[in-house]
XYZ file of C-alpha atoms in Angstrom:
417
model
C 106.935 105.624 91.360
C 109.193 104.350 94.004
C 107.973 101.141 96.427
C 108.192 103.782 99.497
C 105.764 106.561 97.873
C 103.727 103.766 96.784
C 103.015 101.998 99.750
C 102.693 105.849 101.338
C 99.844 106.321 98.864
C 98.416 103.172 100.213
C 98.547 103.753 103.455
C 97.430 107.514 102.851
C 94.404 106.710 100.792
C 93.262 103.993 103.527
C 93.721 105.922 106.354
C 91.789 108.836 104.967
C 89.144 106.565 103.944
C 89.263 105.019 107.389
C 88.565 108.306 108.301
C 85.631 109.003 106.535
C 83.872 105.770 107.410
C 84.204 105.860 111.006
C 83.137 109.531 110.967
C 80.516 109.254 108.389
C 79.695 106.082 106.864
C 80.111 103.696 109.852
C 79.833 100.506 108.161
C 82.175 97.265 109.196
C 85.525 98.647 108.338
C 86.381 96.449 105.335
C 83.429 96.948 103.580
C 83.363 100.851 104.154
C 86.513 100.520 102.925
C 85.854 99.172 99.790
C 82.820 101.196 99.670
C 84.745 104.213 99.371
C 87.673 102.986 97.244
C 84.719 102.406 94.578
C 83.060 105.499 94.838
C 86.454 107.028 94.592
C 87.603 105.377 91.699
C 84.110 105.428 89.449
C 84.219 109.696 90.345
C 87.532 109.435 88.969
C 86.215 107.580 85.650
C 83.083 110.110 85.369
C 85.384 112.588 85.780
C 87.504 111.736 83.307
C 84.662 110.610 80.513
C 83.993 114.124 80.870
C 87.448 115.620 80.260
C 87.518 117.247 83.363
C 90.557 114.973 84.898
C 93.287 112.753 83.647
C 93.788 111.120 87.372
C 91.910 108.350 86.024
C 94.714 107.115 83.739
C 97.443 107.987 86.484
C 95.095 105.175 88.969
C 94.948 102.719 85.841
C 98.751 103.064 85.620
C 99.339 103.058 89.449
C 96.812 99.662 90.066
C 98.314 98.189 87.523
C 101.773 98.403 89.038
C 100.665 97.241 92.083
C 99.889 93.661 90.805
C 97.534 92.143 92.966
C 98.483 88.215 91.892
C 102.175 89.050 93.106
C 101.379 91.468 95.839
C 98.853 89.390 97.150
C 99.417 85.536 96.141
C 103.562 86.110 96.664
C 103.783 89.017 99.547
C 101.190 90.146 102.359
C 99.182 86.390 102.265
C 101.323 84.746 104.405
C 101.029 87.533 106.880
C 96.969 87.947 106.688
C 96.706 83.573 106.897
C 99.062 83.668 110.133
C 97.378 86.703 111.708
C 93.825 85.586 111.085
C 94.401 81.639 112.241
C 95.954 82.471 115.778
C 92.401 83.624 116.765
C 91.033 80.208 115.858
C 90.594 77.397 119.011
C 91.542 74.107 117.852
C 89.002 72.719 120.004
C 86.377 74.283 118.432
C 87.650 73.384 115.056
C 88.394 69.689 116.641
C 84.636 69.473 117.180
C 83.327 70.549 113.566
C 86.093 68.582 111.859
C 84.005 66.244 109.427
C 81.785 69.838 108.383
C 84.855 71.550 107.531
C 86.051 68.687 105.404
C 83.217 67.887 103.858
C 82.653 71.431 102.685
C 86.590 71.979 102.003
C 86.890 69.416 99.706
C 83.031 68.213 98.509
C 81.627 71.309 98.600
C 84.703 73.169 96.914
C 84.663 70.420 93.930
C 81.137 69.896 93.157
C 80.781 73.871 93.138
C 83.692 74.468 90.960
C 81.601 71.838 88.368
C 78.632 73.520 88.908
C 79.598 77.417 88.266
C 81.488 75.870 85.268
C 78.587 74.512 83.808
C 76.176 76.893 84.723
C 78.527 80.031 83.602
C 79.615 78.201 80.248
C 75.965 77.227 79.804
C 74.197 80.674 80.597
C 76.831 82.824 78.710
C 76.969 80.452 75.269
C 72.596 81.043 75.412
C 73.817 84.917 75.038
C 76.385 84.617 72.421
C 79.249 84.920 74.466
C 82.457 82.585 73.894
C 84.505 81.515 77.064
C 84.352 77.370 76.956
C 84.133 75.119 78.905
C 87.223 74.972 79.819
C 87.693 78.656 81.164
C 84.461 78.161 82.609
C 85.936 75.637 85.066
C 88.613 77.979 85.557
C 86.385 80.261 86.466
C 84.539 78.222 88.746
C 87.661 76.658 90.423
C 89.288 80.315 91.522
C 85.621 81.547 92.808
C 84.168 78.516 94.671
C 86.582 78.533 97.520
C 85.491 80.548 100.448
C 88.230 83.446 101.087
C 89.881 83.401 104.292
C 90.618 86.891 104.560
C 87.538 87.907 103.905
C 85.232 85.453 105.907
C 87.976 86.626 109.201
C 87.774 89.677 108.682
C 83.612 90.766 108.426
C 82.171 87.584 109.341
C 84.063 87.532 112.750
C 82.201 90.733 113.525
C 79.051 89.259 113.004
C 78.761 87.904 116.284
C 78.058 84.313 115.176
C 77.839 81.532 117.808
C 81.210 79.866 118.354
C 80.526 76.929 116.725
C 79.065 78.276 113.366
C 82.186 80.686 113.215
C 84.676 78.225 113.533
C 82.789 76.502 110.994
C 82.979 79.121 108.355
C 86.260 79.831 109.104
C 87.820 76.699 108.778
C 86.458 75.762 105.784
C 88.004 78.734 104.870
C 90.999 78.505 105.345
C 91.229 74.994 104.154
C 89.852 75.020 101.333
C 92.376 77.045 99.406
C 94.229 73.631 98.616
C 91.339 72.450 96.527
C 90.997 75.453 95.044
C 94.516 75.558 93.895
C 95.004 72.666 92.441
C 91.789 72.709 90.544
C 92.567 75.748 89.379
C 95.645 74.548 87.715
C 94.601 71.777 86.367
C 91.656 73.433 84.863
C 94.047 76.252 83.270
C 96.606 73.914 82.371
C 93.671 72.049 80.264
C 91.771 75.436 79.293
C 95.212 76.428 77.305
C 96.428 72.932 75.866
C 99.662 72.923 77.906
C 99.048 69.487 79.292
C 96.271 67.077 79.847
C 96.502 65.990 82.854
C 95.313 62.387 84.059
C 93.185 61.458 87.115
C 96.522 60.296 89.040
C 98.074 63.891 88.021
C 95.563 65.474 89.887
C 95.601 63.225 92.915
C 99.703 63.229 92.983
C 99.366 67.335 92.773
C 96.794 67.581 95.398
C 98.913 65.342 98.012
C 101.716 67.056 97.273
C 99.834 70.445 97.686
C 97.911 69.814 100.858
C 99.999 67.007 102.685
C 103.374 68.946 101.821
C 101.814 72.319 103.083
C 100.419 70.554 106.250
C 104.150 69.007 106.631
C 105.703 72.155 106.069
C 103.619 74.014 108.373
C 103.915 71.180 111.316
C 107.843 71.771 111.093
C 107.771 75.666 110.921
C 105.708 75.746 113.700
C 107.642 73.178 115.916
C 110.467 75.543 115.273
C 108.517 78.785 116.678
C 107.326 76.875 119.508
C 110.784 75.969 120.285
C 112.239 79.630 120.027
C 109.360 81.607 121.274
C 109.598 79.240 124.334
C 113.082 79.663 124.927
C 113.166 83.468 124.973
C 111.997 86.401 126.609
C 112.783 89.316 125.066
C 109.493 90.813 122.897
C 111.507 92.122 119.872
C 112.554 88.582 119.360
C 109.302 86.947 119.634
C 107.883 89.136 116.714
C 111.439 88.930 114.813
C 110.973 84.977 114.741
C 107.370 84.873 114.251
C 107.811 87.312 111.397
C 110.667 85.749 110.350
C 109.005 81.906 110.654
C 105.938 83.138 108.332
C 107.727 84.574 105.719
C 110.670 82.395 104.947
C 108.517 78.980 105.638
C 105.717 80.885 102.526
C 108.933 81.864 100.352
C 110.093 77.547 100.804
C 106.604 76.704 100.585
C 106.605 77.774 96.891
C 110.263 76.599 96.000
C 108.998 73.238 97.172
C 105.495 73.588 95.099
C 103.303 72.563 98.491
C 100.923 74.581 99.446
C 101.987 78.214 101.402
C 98.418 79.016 102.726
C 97.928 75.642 104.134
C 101.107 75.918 105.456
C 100.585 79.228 107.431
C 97.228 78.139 108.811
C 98.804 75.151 110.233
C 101.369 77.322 111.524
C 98.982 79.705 112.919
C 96.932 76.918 114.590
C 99.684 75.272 116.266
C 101.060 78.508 117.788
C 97.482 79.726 118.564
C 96.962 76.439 120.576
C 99.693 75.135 121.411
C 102.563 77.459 122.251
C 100.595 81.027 123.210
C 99.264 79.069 126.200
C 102.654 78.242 127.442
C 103.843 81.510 127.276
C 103.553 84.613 130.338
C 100.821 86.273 129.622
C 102.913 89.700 129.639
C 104.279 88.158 126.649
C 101.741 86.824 125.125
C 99.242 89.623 125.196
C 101.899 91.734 123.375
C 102.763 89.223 120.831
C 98.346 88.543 120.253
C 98.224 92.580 120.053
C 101.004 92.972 117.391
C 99.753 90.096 114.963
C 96.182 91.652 115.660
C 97.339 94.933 114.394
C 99.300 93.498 111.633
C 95.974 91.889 110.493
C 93.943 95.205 110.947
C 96.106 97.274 109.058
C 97.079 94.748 105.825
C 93.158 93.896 105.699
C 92.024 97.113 105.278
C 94.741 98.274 102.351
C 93.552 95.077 100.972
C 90.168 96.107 100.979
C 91.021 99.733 99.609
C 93.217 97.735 96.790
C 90.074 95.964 95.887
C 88.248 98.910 95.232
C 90.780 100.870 93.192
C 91.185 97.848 90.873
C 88.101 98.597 89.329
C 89.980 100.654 87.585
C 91.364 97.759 85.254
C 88.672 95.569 85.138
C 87.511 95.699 81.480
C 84.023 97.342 81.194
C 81.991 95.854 78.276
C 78.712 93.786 79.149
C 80.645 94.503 82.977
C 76.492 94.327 84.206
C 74.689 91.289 82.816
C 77.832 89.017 82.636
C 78.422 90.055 86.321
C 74.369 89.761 87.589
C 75.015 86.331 85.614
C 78.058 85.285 87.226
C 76.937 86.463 90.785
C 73.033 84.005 90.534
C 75.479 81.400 89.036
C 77.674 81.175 91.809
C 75.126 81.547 94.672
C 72.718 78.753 93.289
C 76.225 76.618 93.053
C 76.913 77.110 96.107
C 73.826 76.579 97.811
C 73.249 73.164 95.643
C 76.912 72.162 96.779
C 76.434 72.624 100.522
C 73.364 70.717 100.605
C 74.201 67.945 99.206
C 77.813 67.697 100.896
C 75.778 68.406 104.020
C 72.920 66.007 103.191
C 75.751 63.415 102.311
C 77.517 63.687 105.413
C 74.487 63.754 107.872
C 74.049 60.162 105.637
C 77.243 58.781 107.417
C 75.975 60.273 110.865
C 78.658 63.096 110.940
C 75.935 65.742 111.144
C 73.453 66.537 113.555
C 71.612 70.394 112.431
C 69.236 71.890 110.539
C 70.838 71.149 106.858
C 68.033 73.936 105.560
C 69.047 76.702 107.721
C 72.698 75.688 107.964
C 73.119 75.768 104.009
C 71.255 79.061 103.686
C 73.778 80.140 106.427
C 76.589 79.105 104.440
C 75.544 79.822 101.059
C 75.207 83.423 102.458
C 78.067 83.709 104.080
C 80.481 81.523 101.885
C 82.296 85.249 101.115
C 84.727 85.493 98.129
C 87.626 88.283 98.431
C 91.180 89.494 97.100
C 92.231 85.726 96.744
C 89.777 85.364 93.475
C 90.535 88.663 92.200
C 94.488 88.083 92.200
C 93.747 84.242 90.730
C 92.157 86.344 88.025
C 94.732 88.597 86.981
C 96.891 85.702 86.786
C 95.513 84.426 83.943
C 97.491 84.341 80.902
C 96.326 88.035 78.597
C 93.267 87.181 76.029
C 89.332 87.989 75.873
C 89.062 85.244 78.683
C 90.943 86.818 81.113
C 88.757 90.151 80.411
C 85.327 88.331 80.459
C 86.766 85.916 83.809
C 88.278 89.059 85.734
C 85.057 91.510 85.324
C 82.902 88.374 85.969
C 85.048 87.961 89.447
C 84.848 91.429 90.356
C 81.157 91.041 90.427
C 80.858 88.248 91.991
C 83.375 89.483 94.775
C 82.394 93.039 95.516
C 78.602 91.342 95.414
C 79.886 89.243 97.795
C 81.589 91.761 100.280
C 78.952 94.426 100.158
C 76.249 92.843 99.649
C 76.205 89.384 101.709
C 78.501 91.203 104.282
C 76.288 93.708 105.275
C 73.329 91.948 105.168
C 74.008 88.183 106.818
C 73.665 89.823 110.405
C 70.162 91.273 109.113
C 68.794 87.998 107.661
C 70.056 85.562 110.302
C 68.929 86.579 113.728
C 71.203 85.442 116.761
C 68.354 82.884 117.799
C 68.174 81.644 114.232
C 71.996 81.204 114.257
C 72.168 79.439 117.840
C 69.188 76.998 116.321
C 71.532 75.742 113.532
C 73.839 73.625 114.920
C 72.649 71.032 117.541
């Protein structure tokens, strides 16, 4: 299949299932969307248990194709990151600065231990071999909050400004952590290398300061050219231009890309969009807005055809496992990264109600999924993919249609003081 009729499926398949969910369904979009991707793909595999279809095994071949990890991690990131971060005040952010660290890098760590143990402990007391170290794998690629997802239902949640920018930065900062854990952890899991303490700090400086540096000079350069034109095809051409290239340098230098793009993001959200006539900027906020609406929900609809490959044995206790795991992780990480940093006087809120918030609402999406299929081929990759898909599509139906249900706007505006 070509890459034009393939993104045309795409784009056909989400628009028709667009369709159907604003007609019928009328849930958030992304999570109709991934509603109906599901039920789409499991009719398919009925269908096809049966004998009365073979479309199942065309989907299988077509999903697998696609490659999420490379399609994802190496194309439309960079894009979703920059869209979603121009929406974000600094000042906001500014204020809630020690929270989002403290649950970026504490809360990211100590839950990436605890889903390790708690997976590698709960599936050896049922017989079933992954290891330590896969569980830490594991636990590093599905602690991290997703970006993309928290943006894109979470945003429509209507949560006071404060909590939002909360949940979003940590967010979108915490994919640093998350990635360097996550290498180390593999690197160790497969006996490549065994990587010291001072590895791990070196690799995480490199990661984070080099994507903060990289996205501080990519975005001095926008600011410079958006401010110094006028025409509108040009502003898009160099913001387009800016993301891309400055993601594709970000991984020839081995820094961090995402980091990178939010920084980017930020910085022209803040700093250069203000500067600008507003019958240029409104344009330019409109494009990236649609750029973000329309690469969200084929992301979404990607999601839910990939069922199709994830491997099906034990697919129900190992997931109902995987999801309590993770959601007792992350509650016990928040509070005490919370609890810690109202120690130091950094925090003044209701550390009950605020964890419950964020245990809820920590949201895991496509960026755990792609991690996933990463993984080198073996029985851990099977039992580590299927266990992600749980916890993910758990996370996205589940937690995102409920949150608005189980914390009230008053209970939301007591949280923070």
């Amino acid at each position: 299949m070509s890459l034009f009729l393939t993104v045309a499926v795409i784009l056909g398949l989400t628009a028709f299932f667009s369709y159907l969910n604003d007609r019928f369904l009328r849930l958030e979009q992304t999570i109709g969307l991934l509603v109906l991707a599901l039920v789409f793909t499991l009719a398919l595999m009925m269908l096809n248990a049966l004998g009365l279809s073979a479309v199942y095994a065309e989907e299988q071949a077509f999903v697998t194709r696609l490659s999420l990890d490379e399609t994802l991690l190496n194309g439309v990131l960079c894009f979703l990151l920059f869209a979603g971060s121009i929406h974000v005040k600094l000042s906001l952010l500014g204020e809630e600065k020690w929270v989002v660290l403290t649950l970026a890098i504490g809360a990211t760590l100590l839950g990436t231990l605890l889903v390790g143990l708690g997976i590698a402990s709960a599936l050896g007391a049922l017989g079933v071999g992954l290891g330590l170290g896969f569980a830490l794998v594991f636990g590093a690629l599905i602690s991290p909050t997703d970006p993309i997802a928290a943006m894109a239902i979470l945003g429509k949640v209507g949560l006071p400004p404060k909590l939002e920018a909360t949940i979003n930065g940590e967010s979108l900062f915490n994919d640093g952590v998350g990635v360097v854990l996550f290498t180390i952890f593999l690197a160790v899991a497969v006996g490549a290398q065994q990587p010291t303490f001072a590895d791990a700090v070196v690799l995480f400086l490199r990661e984070v300061l080099g994507g903060i540096a990289l996205g501080v000079t990519a975005a001095a350069l926008m600011h410079h050219m958006l401010k110094h034109t006028r025409d509108f095809g040009t502003h898009l051409l160099i913001s387009l231009a800016v993301v891309a290239l400055g993601y594709a340098l970000a991984e020839r230098l081995a820094v961090s890309g995402p980091i990178a793009m939010v920084v980017i993001g930020l910085a022209v959200a803040n700093l250069t969009l203000p500067r600008i006539a507003s019958d240029m900027r409104e344009p330019f906020e409109t494009f990236w807005g649609g750029v973000d609406a329309v690469l969200n929900a084929m992301l979404f609809v990607l999601l839910g055809l990939h069922v199709a490959i994830v491997p099906p044995q034990t697919l129900l206790p190992t997931a109902i496992i995987a999801v309590v795991v993770c959601l007792v992780a992350r509650w016990i990480s928040v509070y005490l990264s919370l609890n810690a940093l109202a120690a130091a006087g950094g925090l003044k809120a209701d550390r009950l109600r605020l964890t419950n918030l964020l245990t809820w609402g920590g949201l895991r999406g496509g960026l755990a999924v792609a991690m996933a299929l990463s993984l080198p081929d073996g029985t851990q990759k099977d039992l580590i993919l299927h266990m992600t898909y749980g916890v993910v599509t758990f996370s996205i139906i589940v937690q995102g249609l409920s949150i608005g249900r189980l914390f009230g706007r008053r209970r939301l505006n007591a949280v923070l003081r």
